[in-house]
Amino acid sequence: MEQVAYFEDYEIGSSRLTSGRTITETDFVVHAGHTGDFFPHHMDAEFMKTTPFGQRIAHGTLVFSVGVGLTANVINPVAFSYGYDRLRFIKPVFIGDTIRTRTTIAAKEDDPKRPDSGRVIERVEVINQRDEVVLAADHIYIVERRPRLG
C-alpha cells in the first residue's frame, strides 16, 4: 500500500504494531545458507543443550531481517531509509517463538545535508509472544518536507 506522509505529518509518540511471524527451523537453515553463519549457536542442537540457553538461538540478523520485514507494508514515496542506529539483540529468539514488531516515532530533526527534508527516527522493537523486547534499533528515515505553495 502506498501512503504519502511528509516530514510534518509524523507525530512523535505515534506507534503501530505488526502481525506476528513464527520463527521456524527452516528460517535458521535458509538464513545460515544466505549469510554463511553456521555457528553452533544456531545450527548444533546437541551443543546448545550444554549451554545456559538449552537450545539453538536465532541469528540476530535473522530476527532483525524478519522484524523489519514485518513493518514493510506501507510504501511512502517521499521517504527513504537512511539506516539503523543502536541495534541491540536483547533476548534470544528460539525456534517456535512468534515475533512481531512495534514501531514508535521517537524524534524528528532537520537534515543538515537536505534543507527540503528532515530526519525521522523510528524506534523499532521486536517483541516475542510473551511481550518481551528481543531486539531494538533506531530506524532513520529521510523524509521530504511538504512542498511550499507559491
Short mmCIF file of C-alpha atoms in Angstrom, two decimals:
data_model
loop_
_atom_site.label_atom_id
_atom_site.label_comp_id
_atom_site.label_asym_id
_atom_site.label_seq_id
_atom_site.Cartn_x
_atom_site.Cartn_y
_atom_site.Cartn_z
CA MET A 1 0.00 0.00 0.00
CA GLU A 2 1.30 3.48 -0.84
CA GLN A 3 0.73 6.32 1.61
CA VAL A 4 2.31 9.76 1.30
CA ALA A 5 3.46 11.21 4.64
CA TYR A 6 5.62 14.32 4.69
CA PHE A 7 8.04 15.22 7.49
CA GLU A 8 5.41 17.48 9.06
CA ASP A 9 2.89 14.61 9.16
CA TYR A 10 4.91 12.44 11.56
CA GLU A 11 3.86 12.72 15.21
CA ILE A 12 6.29 11.89 17.98
CA GLY A 13 4.84 9.06 20.06
CA SER A 14 2.66 7.58 17.34
CA SER A 15 3.14 3.84 17.00
CA ARG A 16 1.97 0.75 15.23
CA LEU A 17 2.18 -2.98 15.86
CA THR A 18 2.59 -5.57 13.13
CA SER A 19 1.10 -9.01 12.86
CA GLY A 20 3.17 -11.94 14.12
CA ARG A 21 5.51 -14.40 12.44
CA THR A 22 6.62 -17.70 13.97
CA ILE A 23 10.32 -18.47 13.58
CA THR A 24 10.98 -21.96 12.21
CA GLU A 25 13.91 -24.31 11.77
CA THR A 26 13.66 -23.60 8.04
CA ASP A 27 14.30 -19.93 8.81
CA PHE A 28 17.52 -20.92 10.63
CA VAL A 29 18.74 -23.10 7.77
CA VAL A 30 17.88 -20.65 4.99
CA HIS A 31 19.41 -17.71 6.88
CA ALA A 32 22.60 -19.68 7.59
CA GLY A 33 22.82 -20.54 3.88
CA HIS A 34 22.32 -16.92 2.84
CA THR A 35 24.83 -15.48 5.29
CA GLY A 36 27.36 -18.28 5.76
CA ASP A 37 26.81 -18.11 9.54
CA PHE A 38 26.76 -21.76 10.56
CA PHE A 39 27.91 -21.13 14.15
CA PRO A 40 26.87 -23.93 16.50
CA HIS A 41 24.72 -21.47 18.49
CA HIS A 42 22.29 -21.56 15.58
CA MET A 43 22.85 -24.96 13.99
CA ASP A 44 24.01 -27.52 16.62
CA ALA A 45 21.16 -28.63 18.87
CA GLU A 46 23.35 -31.01 20.88
CA PHE A 47 25.99 -28.38 21.58
CA MET A 48 23.35 -25.87 22.65
CA LYS A 49 21.90 -28.36 25.16
CA THR A 50 25.15 -27.86 27.10
CA THR A 51 24.72 -24.07 27.30
CA PRO A 52 22.53 -21.94 29.57
CA PHE A 53 20.19 -21.38 26.58
CA GLY A 54 19.45 -25.11 26.34
CA GLN A 55 18.51 -24.87 22.67
CA ARG A 56 19.53 -23.19 19.44
CA ILE A 57 19.13 -19.41 19.23
CA ALA A 58 18.13 -17.48 16.14
CA HIS A 59 20.73 -15.41 14.35
CA GLY A 60 20.40 -11.79 15.46
CA THR A 61 20.44 -10.78 11.81
CA LEU A 62 17.57 -13.19 11.13
CA VAL A 63 15.47 -11.60 13.86
CA PHE A 64 16.39 -8.16 12.55
CA SER A 65 15.51 -9.07 8.95
CA VAL A 66 12.18 -10.66 9.80
CA GLY A 67 11.31 -7.94 12.32
CA VAL A 68 11.97 -5.15 9.83
CA GLY A 69 10.25 -7.09 7.06
CA LEU A 70 7.08 -7.25 9.14
CA THR A 71 6.92 -3.44 9.05
CA ALA A 72 7.22 -3.22 5.26
CA ASN A 73 3.55 -2.99 4.39
CA VAL A 74 3.33 0.75 3.67
CA ILE A 75 5.39 2.48 0.98
CA ASN A 76 5.95 6.19 1.47
CA PRO A 77 7.19 7.61 -1.86
CA VAL A 78 8.57 10.77 -0.18
CA ALA A 79 10.74 8.92 2.35
CA PHE A 80 13.69 6.57 2.23
CA SER A 81 15.68 4.63 4.78
CA TYR A 82 18.92 6.28 5.84
CA GLY A 83 19.93 3.34 8.01
CA TYR A 84 19.77 1.99 11.54
CA ASP A 85 21.48 3.03 14.77
CA ARG A 86 21.70 1.47 18.21
CA LEU A 87 20.86 -2.08 17.11
CA ARG A 88 20.73 -4.40 20.11
CA PHE A 89 19.96 -8.12 20.46
CA ILE A 90 18.32 -8.04 23.89
CA LYS A 91 16.92 -11.54 24.40
CA PRO A 92 17.31 -14.79 22.48
CA VAL A 93 14.72 -15.98 19.99
CA PHE A 94 14.14 -19.71 19.66
CA ILE A 95 12.53 -21.99 17.10
CA GLY A 96 8.78 -21.74 17.68
CA ASP A 97 8.84 -18.19 19.05
CA THR A 98 6.44 -15.77 17.41
CA ILE A 99 7.71 -12.25 16.91
CA ARG A 100 6.02 -9.02 15.92
CA THR A 101 7.31 -5.50 15.64
CA ARG A 102 6.28 -2.30 17.34
CA THR A 103 7.46 0.98 15.80
CA THR A 104 7.22 4.33 17.55
CA ILE A 105 8.18 7.74 16.20
CA ALA A 106 10.83 8.81 18.70
CA ALA A 107 12.23 12.02 17.22
CA LYS A 108 12.30 14.43 14.29
CA GLU A 109 15.19 16.66 13.30
CA ASP A 110 16.47 18.78 10.47
CA ASP A 111 18.66 17.09 7.89
CA PRO A 112 21.87 19.12 7.60
CA LYS A 113 22.50 17.88 4.05
CA ARG A 114 18.99 18.31 2.67
CA PRO A 115 17.10 21.51 3.58
CA ASP A 116 13.94 20.25 1.81
CA SER A 117 13.87 17.13 4.00
CA GLY A 118 14.07 16.13 7.64
CA ARG A 119 15.08 13.03 9.56
CA VAL A 120 12.50 10.92 11.33
CA ILE A 121 13.79 8.46 13.93
CA GLU A 122 11.55 5.47 14.44
CA ARG A 123 12.21 3.20 17.42
CA VAL A 124 11.89 -0.41 16.29
CA GLU A 125 11.17 -3.04 18.93
CA VAL A 126 10.79 -6.69 18.01
CA ILE A 127 8.77 -8.45 20.68
CA ASN A 128 8.08 -12.11 21.33
CA GLN A 129 4.88 -13.92 22.28
CA ARG A 130 5.49 -13.03 25.95
CA ASP A 131 5.62 -9.30 25.06
CA GLU A 132 9.36 -9.20 25.83
CA VAL A 133 11.53 -6.93 23.68
CA VAL A 134 14.07 -9.19 21.96
CA LEU A 135 15.61 -6.63 19.59
CA ALA A 136 15.69 -2.85 19.45
CA ALA A 137 17.03 -0.36 16.94
CA ASP A 138 16.50 3.17 15.73
CA HIS A 139 15.46 3.41 12.08
CA ILE A 140 16.36 6.71 10.49
CA TYR A 141 14.30 7.98 7.57
CA ILE A 142 14.95 10.93 5.30
CA VAL A 143 11.52 12.42 4.64
CA GLU A 144 10.64 15.26 2.28
CA ARG A 145 9.07 18.34 3.78
CA ARG A 146 5.66 19.36 2.50
CA PRO A 147 6.07 21.42 -0.71
CA ARG A 148 5.61 25.15 -0.23
CA LEU A 149 2.76 26.70 -2.11
CA GLY A 150 3.50 29.56 -4.47
#
